[in-house]
Amino acid sequence: MDTQRTSTPPAGISRILAGITKTHAAVLSWIAPLGCVVCAGPVDVLSPWPLCPACATRLTIDGGRRCDICGKPVISELTRCMRCRSAEVSFDAAFPLYSYTGTARKLLIAYKAQKRRSLAAFLAMRLVPEILSRFPDHTIVPVPPRPGKLRNEGWDQVEDLASILEYRWGLPVARLLVRGKGGNEQKTLDREGRRINVVGRYALLPVRKSLDNTVPGKVLLLDDIMTTGATLSECASVLKAHGSIRVCAMVVAAD
Ligand SMILES: [Zn+2]
Ligand SMILES: [Zn+2]
């Protein structure tokens, strides 16, 4: 009798217990991710980002042979990919952490489209050693968002990365560029369309224009996904026109 009473609490208490469990789960899901954004597997409750250890391990940086200019993987002994041999870009070199496929693609979709902002801390942690070893003495300049993006979406993925690199990791960041109105979203266009779409679209912030010698000599543009490199090239042209000597780029992934 007593045992039965213990295992089946009165209806009122059941409701309270169910409520506590529900609240507990909601609080946990808010403060800590419950599933991995890549494989949906369990994530440690203390993990700062919704990524399981196995998927985090799979997200290693490709140490294979890469194109000197765009940083995309190349096969054979070539130092420059076919595309970079025929197309001129204004940046000196780009380094994508990942190819936009598989695990990295899922991660970036979760970050950008599903707005899992805590992934910025993970990505920044992976960016730091590459920035320090490959581009020492460069000032990070984030590629600015389209006008209205902050108002419409409430956040900018590249700015989140830049802020963490600056405030958590102490790297030099200068928000020098602004994107003008007009044009289309790059992802809606083909290669030639992307190139034309960004011409004249970026500029030095007006406040920077009025000051002399504020453009660093060595700049590292920061962006999330590089496809044709047209945006990075246009940003590099603007910076070089204002005095930068070397403009490289660090991107999370290359498509
Ligand atoms: Zn996973
Ligand atoms: Zn290339």
PDB file of C-alpha atoms and ligand atoms in Angstrom:
ATOM      1  CA  MET A   1       0.000   0.000   0.000  1.00  0.00           C
ATOM      2  CA  ASP A   2       2.735   2.398   1.090  1.00  0.00           C
ATOM      3  CA  THR A   3       4.932   1.407  -1.884  1.00  0.00           C
ATOM      4  CA  GLN A   4       2.086   2.041  -4.314  1.00  0.00           C
ATOM      5  CA  ARG A   5       1.418   5.418  -2.748  1.00  0.00           C
ATOM      6  CA  THR A   6       5.101   6.367  -3.169  1.00  0.00           C
ATOM      7  CA  SER A   7       5.329   5.306  -6.837  1.00  0.00           C
ATOM      8  CA  THR A   8       2.063   6.973  -7.850  1.00  0.00           C
ATOM      9  CA  PRO A   9       1.870  10.451  -6.318  1.00  0.00           C
ATOM     10  CA  PRO A  10      -1.490  12.215  -6.126  1.00  0.00           C
ATOM     11  CA  ALA A  11      -2.625  14.012  -9.298  1.00  0.00           C
ATOM     12  CA  GLY A  12      -1.773  17.469  -7.904  1.00  0.00           C
ATOM     13  CA  ILE A  13       1.797  16.503  -7.077  1.00  0.00           C
ATOM     14  CA  SER A  14       2.194  14.781 -10.493  1.00  0.00           C
ATOM     15  CA  ARG A  15       1.217  17.996 -12.199  1.00  0.00           C
ATOM     16  CA  ILE A  16       3.721  19.977 -10.127  1.00  0.00           C
ATOM     17  CA  LEU A  17       6.484  17.418 -10.815  1.00  0.00           C
ATOM     18  CA  ALA A  18       5.689  17.456 -14.554  1.00  0.00           C
ATOM     19  CA  GLY A  19       5.812  21.242 -14.486  1.00  0.00           C
ATOM     20  CA  ILE A  20       9.203  21.251 -12.737  1.00  0.00           C
ATOM     21  CA  THR A  21      10.615  18.712 -15.219  1.00  0.00           C
ATOM     22  CA  LYS A  22       9.331  20.759 -18.163  1.00  0.00           C
ATOM     23  CA  THR A  23      10.759  23.985 -16.765  1.00  0.00           C
ATOM     24  CA  HIS A  24      14.040  22.259 -15.985  1.00  0.00           C
ATOM     25  CA  ALA A  25      14.292  20.994 -19.580  1.00  0.00           C
ATOM     26  CA  ALA A  26      13.418  24.398 -20.978  1.00  0.00           C
ATOM     27  CA  VAL A  27      16.036  26.115 -18.810  1.00  0.00           C
ATOM     28  CA  LEU A  28      18.622  23.496 -19.761  1.00  0.00           C
ATOM     29  CA  SER A  29      17.865  23.857 -23.477  1.00  0.00           C
ATOM     30  CA  TRP A  30      18.236  27.590 -23.100  1.00  0.00           C
ATOM     31  CA  ILE A  31      21.504  27.616 -21.201  1.00  0.00           C
ATOM     32  CA  ALA A  32      23.002  24.521 -22.825  1.00  0.00           C
ATOM     33  CA  PRO A  33      22.400  22.839 -26.178  1.00  0.00           C
ATOM     34  CA  LEU A  34      20.562  19.520 -26.075  1.00  0.00           C
ATOM     35  CA  GLY A  35      21.563  18.116 -29.450  1.00  0.00           C
ATOM     36  CA  CYS A  36      24.477  18.366 -31.855  1.00  0.00           C
ATOM     37  CA  VAL A  37      23.610  20.617 -34.826  1.00  0.00           C
ATOM     38  CA  VAL A  38      25.466  18.267 -37.166  1.00  0.00           C
ATOM     39  CA  CYS A  39      24.506  14.735 -36.077  1.00  0.00           C
ATOM     40  CA  ALA A  40      21.721  15.417 -33.526  1.00  0.00           C
ATOM     41  CA  GLY A  41      23.667  13.284 -31.041  1.00  0.00           C
ATOM     42  CA  PRO A  42      23.986  14.150 -27.363  1.00  0.00           C
ATOM     43  CA  VAL A  43      26.029  17.161 -26.352  1.00  0.00           C
ATOM     44  CA  ASP A  44      27.642  17.577 -22.971  1.00  0.00           C
ATOM     45  CA  VAL A  45      25.386  19.729 -20.829  1.00  0.00           C
ATOM     46  CA  LEU A  46      28.344  21.978 -20.015  1.00  0.00           C
ATOM     47  CA  SER A  47      29.366  22.411 -23.661  1.00  0.00           C
ATOM     48  CA  PRO A  48      29.362  26.094 -24.660  1.00  0.00           C
ATOM     49  CA  TRP A  49      28.176  25.219 -28.180  1.00  0.00           C
ATOM     50  CA  PRO A  50      25.693  22.733 -29.664  1.00  0.00           C
ATOM     51  CA  LEU A  51      28.316  20.446 -31.140  1.00  0.00           C
ATOM     52  CA  CYS A  52      29.249  16.953 -29.967  1.00  0.00           C
ATOM     53  CA  PRO A  53      32.943  16.065 -29.447  1.00  0.00           C
ATOM     54  CA  ALA A  54      32.972  13.657 -32.419  1.00  0.00           C
ATOM     55  CA  CYS A  55      31.709  16.309 -34.866  1.00  0.00           C
ATOM     56  CA  ALA A  56      34.033  18.937 -33.369  1.00  0.00           C
ATOM     57  CA  THR A  57      36.945  16.551 -33.965  1.00  0.00           C
ATOM     58  CA  ARG A  58      35.855  15.990 -37.567  1.00  0.00           C
ATOM     59  CA  LEU A  59      36.086  19.752 -38.111  1.00  0.00           C
ATOM     60  CA  THR A  60      39.847  19.775 -38.417  1.00  0.00           C
ATOM     61  CA  ILE A  61      41.635  22.181 -40.710  1.00  0.00           C
ATOM     62  CA  ASP A  62      42.625  20.639 -44.045  1.00  0.00           C
ATOM     63  CA  GLY A  63      46.409  20.612 -44.054  1.00  0.00           C
ATOM     64  CA  GLY A  64      46.664  19.454 -47.681  1.00  0.00           C
ATOM     65  CA  ARG A  65      47.912  21.329 -50.714  1.00  0.00           C
ATOM     66  CA  ARG A  66      46.045  24.555 -51.405  1.00  0.00           C
ATOM     67  CA  CYS A  67      45.891  27.253 -54.074  1.00  0.00           C
ATOM     68  CA  ASP A  68      48.231  30.167 -53.264  1.00  0.00           C
ATOM     69  CA  ILE A  69      45.508  32.701 -53.956  1.00  0.00           C
ATOM     70  CA  CYS A  70      42.059  31.382 -52.992  1.00  0.00           C
ATOM     71  CA  GLY A  71      43.216  28.716 -50.541  1.00  0.00           C
ATOM     72  CA  LYS A  72      40.933  26.065 -52.008  1.00  0.00           C
ATOM     73  CA  PRO A  73      42.375  22.547 -52.198  1.00  0.00           C
ATOM     74  CA  VAL A  74      44.361  21.742 -55.337  1.00  0.00           C
ATOM     75  CA  ILE A  75      45.322  18.356 -56.633  1.00  0.00           C
ATOM     76  CA  SER A  76      48.697  17.721 -58.225  1.00  0.00           C
ATOM     77  CA  GLU A  77      51.724  19.970 -57.796  1.00  0.00           C
ATOM     78  CA  LEU A  78      49.992  23.138 -58.949  1.00  0.00           C
ATOM     79  CA  THR A  79      50.365  26.143 -56.685  1.00  0.00           C
ATOM     80  CA  ARG A  80      47.391  27.905 -58.242  1.00  0.00           C
ATOM     81  CA  CYS A  81      43.966  26.513 -59.094  1.00  0.00           C
ATOM     82  CA  MET A  82      42.566  26.732 -62.629  1.00  0.00           C
ATOM     83  CA  ARG A  83      40.216  29.540 -61.659  1.00  0.00           C
ATOM     84  CA  CYS A  84      42.908  31.718 -60.088  1.00  0.00           C
ATOM     85  CA  ARG A  85      45.139  31.248 -63.122  1.00  0.00           C
ATOM     86  CA  SER A  86      42.532  32.869 -65.356  1.00  0.00           C
ATOM     87  CA  ALA A  87      40.852  35.388 -63.022  1.00  0.00           C
ATOM     88  CA  GLU A  88      42.480  38.375 -61.364  1.00  0.00           C
ATOM     89  CA  VAL A  89      41.561  39.166 -57.783  1.00  0.00           C
ATOM     90  CA  SER A  90      42.629  42.137 -55.678  1.00  0.00           C
ATOM     91  CA  PHE A  91      43.368  40.246 -52.465  1.00  0.00           C
ATOM     92  CA  ASP A  92      46.786  38.665 -52.029  1.00  0.00           C
ATOM     93  CA  ALA A  93      45.739  35.352 -50.473  1.00  0.00           C
ATOM     94  CA  ALA A  94      42.722  33.790 -48.823  1.00  0.00           C
ATOM     95  CA  PHE A  95      42.585  30.981 -46.301  1.00  0.00           C
ATOM     96  CA  PRO A  96      39.304  29.088 -45.817  1.00  0.00           C
ATOM     97  CA  LEU A  97      39.197  26.950 -42.680  1.00  0.00           C
ATOM     98  CA  TYR A  98      36.946  24.408 -44.344  1.00  0.00           C
ATOM     99  CA  SER A  99      35.457  23.351 -47.643  1.00  0.00           C
ATOM    100  CA  TYR A 100      31.743  24.058 -47.652  1.00  0.00           C
ATOM    101  CA  THR A 101      30.736  20.406 -47.617  1.00  0.00           C
ATOM    102  CA  GLY A 102      29.697  17.701 -45.153  1.00  0.00           C
ATOM    103  CA  THR A 103      30.106  18.538 -41.488  1.00  0.00           C
ATOM    104  CA  ALA A 104      31.319  22.103 -42.098  1.00  0.00           C
ATOM    105  CA  ARG A 105      28.342  22.846 -44.339  1.00  0.00           C
ATOM    106  CA  LYS A 106      25.885  21.565 -41.729  1.00  0.00           C
ATOM    107  CA  LEU A 107      27.648  23.622 -39.088  1.00  0.00           C
ATOM    108  CA  LEU A 108      27.423  26.810 -41.149  1.00  0.00           C
ATOM    109  CA  ILE A 109      23.764  26.240 -41.998  1.00  0.00           C
ATOM    110  CA  ALA A 110      23.063  25.874 -38.274  1.00  0.00           C
ATOM    111  CA  TYR A 111      25.034  29.031 -37.569  1.00  0.00           C
ATOM    112  CA  LYS A 112      23.665  31.238 -40.328  1.00  0.00           C
ATOM    113  CA  ALA A 113      20.197  29.946 -41.203  1.00  0.00           C
ATOM    114  CA  GLN A 114      19.165  28.423 -37.876  1.00  0.00           C
ATOM    115  CA  LYS A 115      20.759  31.277 -35.935  1.00  0.00           C
ATOM    116  CA  ARG A 116      22.707  29.110 -33.483  1.00  0.00           C
ATOM    117  CA  ARG A 117      24.819  32.064 -32.428  1.00  0.00           C
ATOM    118  CA  SER A 118      26.784  30.195 -29.776  1.00  0.00           C
ATOM    119  CA  LEU A 119      28.634  28.458 -32.648  1.00  0.00           C
ATOM    120  CA  ALA A 120      30.486  31.750 -33.223  1.00  0.00           C
ATOM    121  CA  ALA A 121      32.621  30.995 -30.179  1.00  0.00           C
ATOM    122  CA  PHE A 122      33.575  27.589 -31.589  1.00  0.00           C
ATOM    123  CA  LEU A 123      34.412  29.022 -35.022  1.00  0.00           C
ATOM    124  CA  ALA A 124      36.422  31.885 -33.506  1.00  0.00           C
ATOM    125  CA  MET A 125      38.382  29.371 -31.431  1.00  0.00           C
ATOM    126  CA  ARG A 126      39.290  27.535 -34.655  1.00  0.00           C
ATOM    127  CA  LEU A 127      40.121  30.756 -36.505  1.00  0.00           C
ATOM    128  CA  VAL A 128      42.536  32.147 -33.897  1.00  0.00           C
ATOM    129  CA  PRO A 129      45.529  29.809 -34.363  1.00  0.00           C
ATOM    130  CA  GLU A 130      45.299  30.085 -38.152  1.00  0.00           C
ATOM    131  CA  ILE A 131      45.145  33.877 -38.003  1.00  0.00           C
ATOM    132  CA  LEU A 132      48.077  34.114 -35.589  1.00  0.00           C
ATOM    133  CA  SER A 133      50.290  31.703 -37.504  1.00  0.00           C
ATOM    134  CA  ARG A 134      49.415  32.683 -41.085  1.00  0.00           C
ATOM    135  CA  PHE A 135      48.643  36.378 -40.833  1.00  0.00           C
ATOM    136  CA  PRO A 136      50.598  37.888 -37.935  1.00  0.00           C
ATOM    137  CA  ASP A 137      50.567  41.710 -37.791  1.00  0.00           C
ATOM    138  CA  HIS A 138      47.414  41.912 -39.903  1.00  0.00           C
ATOM    139  CA  THR A 139      44.444  43.967 -38.746  1.00  0.00           C
ATOM    140  CA  ILE A 140      41.142  42.122 -39.106  1.00  0.00           C
ATOM    141  CA  VAL A 141      38.539  43.974 -41.157  1.00  0.00           C
ATOM    142  CA  PRO A 142      35.117  42.287 -41.214  1.00  0.00           C
ATOM    143  CA  VAL A 143      33.239  42.276 -44.516  1.00  0.00           C
ATOM    144  CA  PRO A 144      30.219  44.474 -43.759  1.00  0.00           C
ATOM    145  CA  PRO A 145      26.638  43.197 -44.120  1.00  0.00           C
ATOM    146  CA  ARG A 146      24.090  44.422 -46.634  1.00  0.00           C
ATOM    147  CA  PRO A 147      22.233  47.524 -45.427  1.00  0.00           C
ATOM    148  CA  GLY A 148      19.155  46.525 -43.469  1.00  0.00           C
ATOM    149  CA  LYS A 149      20.476  43.084 -42.522  1.00  0.00           C
ATOM    150  CA  LEU A 150      20.893  44.000 -38.859  1.00  0.00           C
ATOM    151  CA  ARG A 151      17.434  45.499 -38.773  1.00  0.00           C
ATOM    152  CA  ASN A 152      15.839  42.520 -40.527  1.00  0.00           C
ATOM    153  CA  GLU A 153      17.717  39.651 -38.915  1.00  0.00           C
ATOM    154  CA  GLY A 154      18.865  41.211 -35.646  1.00  0.00           C
ATOM    155  CA  TRP A 155      22.471  40.085 -36.011  1.00  0.00           C
ATOM    156  CA  ASP A 156      25.358  39.726 -38.411  1.00  0.00           C
ATOM    157  CA  GLN A 157      27.259  36.439 -38.467  1.00  0.00           C
ATOM    158  CA  VAL A 158      30.575  38.009 -39.450  1.00  0.00           C
ATOM    159  CA  GLU A 159      30.323  40.710 -36.797  1.00  0.00           C
ATOM    160  CA  ASP A 160      29.701  38.066 -34.111  1.00  0.00           C
ATOM    161  CA  LEU A 161      32.962  36.364 -35.132  1.00  0.00           C
ATOM    162  CA  ALA A 162      34.836  39.684 -35.258  1.00  0.00           C
ATOM    163  CA  SER A 163      33.604  40.695 -31.800  1.00  0.00           C
ATOM    164  CA  ILE A 164      34.737  37.427 -30.241  1.00  0.00           C
ATOM    165  CA  LEU A 165      38.132  37.646 -31.970  1.00  0.00           C
ATOM    166  CA  GLU A 166      38.507  41.174 -30.659  1.00  0.00           C
ATOM    167  CA  TYR A 167      37.102  41.020 -27.134  1.00  0.00           C
ATOM    168  CA  ARG A 168      37.755  37.425 -26.123  1.00  0.00           C
ATOM    169  CA  TRP A 169      40.984  36.778 -27.977  1.00  0.00           C
ATOM    170  CA  GLY A 170      42.454  40.273 -28.093  1.00  0.00           C
ATOM    171  CA  LEU A 171      43.065  40.387 -31.846  1.00  0.00           C
ATOM    172  CA  PRO A 172      43.106  43.774 -33.621  1.00  0.00           C
ATOM    173  CA  VAL A 173      39.820  44.468 -35.424  1.00  0.00           C
ATOM    174  CA  ALA A 174      38.925  47.593 -37.389  1.00  0.00           C
ATOM    175  CA  ARG A 175      35.466  48.066 -38.836  1.00  0.00           C
ATOM    176  CA  LEU A 176      36.531  50.140 -41.812  1.00  0.00           C
ATOM    177  CA  LEU A 177      34.117  49.237 -44.563  1.00  0.00           C
ATOM    178  CA  VAL A 178      30.497  49.869 -45.353  1.00  0.00           C
ATOM    179  CA  ARG A 179      28.309  48.281 -48.019  1.00  0.00           C
ATOM    180  CA  GLY A 180      26.165  50.593 -50.071  1.00  0.00           C
ATOM    181  CA  LYS A 181      22.524  50.096 -50.898  1.00  0.00           C
ATOM    182  CA  GLY A 182      21.298  48.313 -53.987  1.00  0.00           C
ATOM    183  CA  GLY A 183      22.402  45.177 -55.749  1.00  0.00           C
ATOM    184  CA  ASN A 184      21.267  41.652 -55.096  1.00  0.00           C
ATOM    185  CA  GLU A 185      22.267  38.998 -52.613  1.00  0.00           C
ATOM    186  CA  GLN A 186      25.392  37.309 -53.954  1.00  0.00           C
ATOM    187  CA  LYS A 187      23.975  33.825 -53.407  1.00  0.00           C
ATOM    188  CA  THR A 188      21.238  34.501 -55.970  1.00  0.00           C
ATOM    189  CA  LEU A 189      23.729  35.193 -58.787  1.00  0.00           C
ATOM    190  CA  ASP A 190      26.060  33.297 -61.091  1.00  0.00           C
ATOM    191  CA  ARG A 191      29.819  33.929 -61.267  1.00  0.00           C
ATOM    192  CA  GLU A 192      29.720  36.887 -63.666  1.00  0.00           C
ATOM    193  CA  GLY A 193      26.650  38.302 -61.927  1.00  0.00           C
ATOM    194  CA  ARG A 194      28.444  38.190 -58.575  1.00  0.00           C
ATOM    195  CA  ARG A 195      31.433  40.027 -59.991  1.00  0.00           C
ATOM    196  CA  ILE A 196      29.317  42.821 -61.486  1.00  0.00           C
ATOM    197  CA  ASN A 197      27.001  42.998 -58.463  1.00  0.00           C
ATOM    198  CA  VAL A 198      29.735  44.058 -56.015  1.00  0.00           C
ATOM    199  CA  VAL A 199      31.618  46.575 -58.190  1.00  0.00           C
ATOM    200  CA  GLY A 200      31.522  49.924 -56.413  1.00  0.00           C
ATOM    201  CA  ARG A 201      29.335  48.464 -53.681  1.00  0.00           C
ATOM    202  CA  TYR A 202      31.843  48.776 -50.822  1.00  0.00           C
ATOM    203  CA  ALA A 203      33.472  51.907 -49.461  1.00  0.00           C
ATOM    204  CA  LEU A 204      35.538  53.124 -46.585  1.00  0.00           C
ATOM    205  CA  LEU A 205      33.332  54.341 -43.739  1.00  0.00           C
ATOM    206  CA  PRO A 206      32.860  58.111 -44.151  1.00  0.00           C
ATOM    207  CA  VAL A 207      34.373  58.774 -40.712  1.00  0.00           C
ATOM    208  CA  ARG A 208      37.537  56.930 -41.773  1.00  0.00           C
ATOM    209  CA  LYS A 209      37.762  58.857 -45.023  1.00  0.00           C
ATOM    210  CA  SER A 210      38.031  62.090 -43.089  1.00  0.00           C
ATOM    211  CA  LEU A 211      41.032  60.853 -41.099  1.00  0.00           C
ATOM    212  CA  ASP A 212      44.485  60.375 -42.550  1.00  0.00           C
ATOM    213  CA  ASN A 213      46.551  57.207 -42.234  1.00  0.00           C
ATOM    214  CA  THR A 214      43.855  55.120 -40.607  1.00  0.00           C
ATOM    215  CA  VAL A 215      43.931  52.251 -43.088  1.00  0.00           C
ATOM    216  CA  PRO A 216      46.375  49.586 -41.868  1.00  0.00           C
ATOM    217  CA  GLY A 217      49.155  48.427 -44.153  1.00  0.00           C
ATOM    218  CA  LYS A 218      48.359  44.761 -43.619  1.00  0.00           C
ATOM    219  CA  VAL A 219      44.693  43.800 -43.556  1.00  0.00           C
ATOM    220  CA  LEU A 220      42.979  40.479 -43.040  1.00  0.00           C
ATOM    221  CA  LEU A 221      39.422  40.549 -44.355  1.00  0.00           C
ATOM    222  CA  LEU A 222      37.037  38.320 -42.418  1.00  0.00           C
ATOM    223  CA  ASP A 223      34.008  36.642 -43.978  1.00  0.00           C
ATOM    224  CA  ASP A 224      31.953  33.516 -43.390  1.00  0.00           C
ATOM    225  CA  ILE A 225      31.653  31.904 -46.830  1.00  0.00           C
ATOM    226  CA  MET A 226      33.708  32.600 -49.940  1.00  0.00           C
ATOM    227  CA  THR A 227      32.294  31.458 -53.262  1.00  0.00           C
ATOM    228  CA  THR A 228      33.819  33.297 -56.216  1.00  0.00           C
ATOM    229  CA  GLY A 229      35.881  35.684 -54.100  1.00  0.00           C
ATOM    230  CA  ALA A 230      34.221  38.691 -55.803  1.00  0.00           C
ATOM    231  CA  THR A 231      33.200  40.331 -52.508  1.00  0.00           C
ATOM    232  CA  LEU A 232      36.650  39.898 -50.971  1.00  0.00           C
ATOM    233  CA  SER A 233      38.275  41.203 -54.131  1.00  0.00           C
ATOM    234  CA  GLU A 234      36.121  44.322 -54.164  1.00  0.00           C
ATOM    235  CA  CYS A 235      36.793  44.997 -50.463  1.00  0.00           C
ATOM    236  CA  ALA A 236      40.527  44.528 -51.075  1.00  0.00           C
ATOM    237  CA  SER A 237      40.433  47.044 -53.960  1.00  0.00           C
ATOM    238  CA  VAL A 238      38.860  49.665 -51.726  1.00  0.00           C
ATOM    239  CA  LEU A 239      41.426  49.139 -48.963  1.00  0.00           C
ATOM    240  CA  LYS A 240      44.354  49.184 -51.385  1.00  0.00           C
ATOM    241  CA  ALA A 241      43.021  52.352 -52.998  1.00  0.00           C
ATOM    242  CA  HIS A 242      43.228  53.949 -49.545  1.00  0.00           C
ATOM    243  CA  GLY A 243      46.728  52.799 -48.740  1.00  0.00           C
ATOM    244  CA  SER A 244      46.728  49.153 -47.624  1.00  0.00           C
ATOM    245  CA  ILE A 245      49.746  47.322 -49.011  1.00  0.00           C
ATOM    246  CA  ARG A 246      48.695  43.740 -48.382  1.00  0.00           C
ATOM    247  CA  VAL A 247      45.126  42.494 -48.084  1.00  0.00           C
ATOM    248  CA  CYS A 248      44.507  38.843 -47.304  1.00  0.00           C
ATOM    249  CA  ALA A 249      41.327  37.089 -46.272  1.00  0.00           C
ATOM    250  CA  MET A 250      40.302  34.541 -43.666  1.00  0.00           C
ATOM    251  CA  VAL A 251      36.990  32.819 -44.255  1.00  0.00           C
ATOM    252  CA  VAL A 252      35.221  30.031 -42.417  1.00  0.00           C
ATOM    253  CA  ALA A 253      34.482  28.032 -45.545  1.00  0.00           C
ATOM    254  CA  ALA A 254      35.001  28.062 -49.302  1.00  0.00           C
ATOM    255  CA  ASP A 255      32.188  26.881 -51.523  1.00  0.00           C
TER     256      ASP A 255
HETATM  257 ZN    ZN B   1      27.668  15.578 -33.681  1.00  0.00          ZN
HETATM  258 ZN    ZN B   2      42.575  29.443 -56.464  1.00  0.00          ZN
END
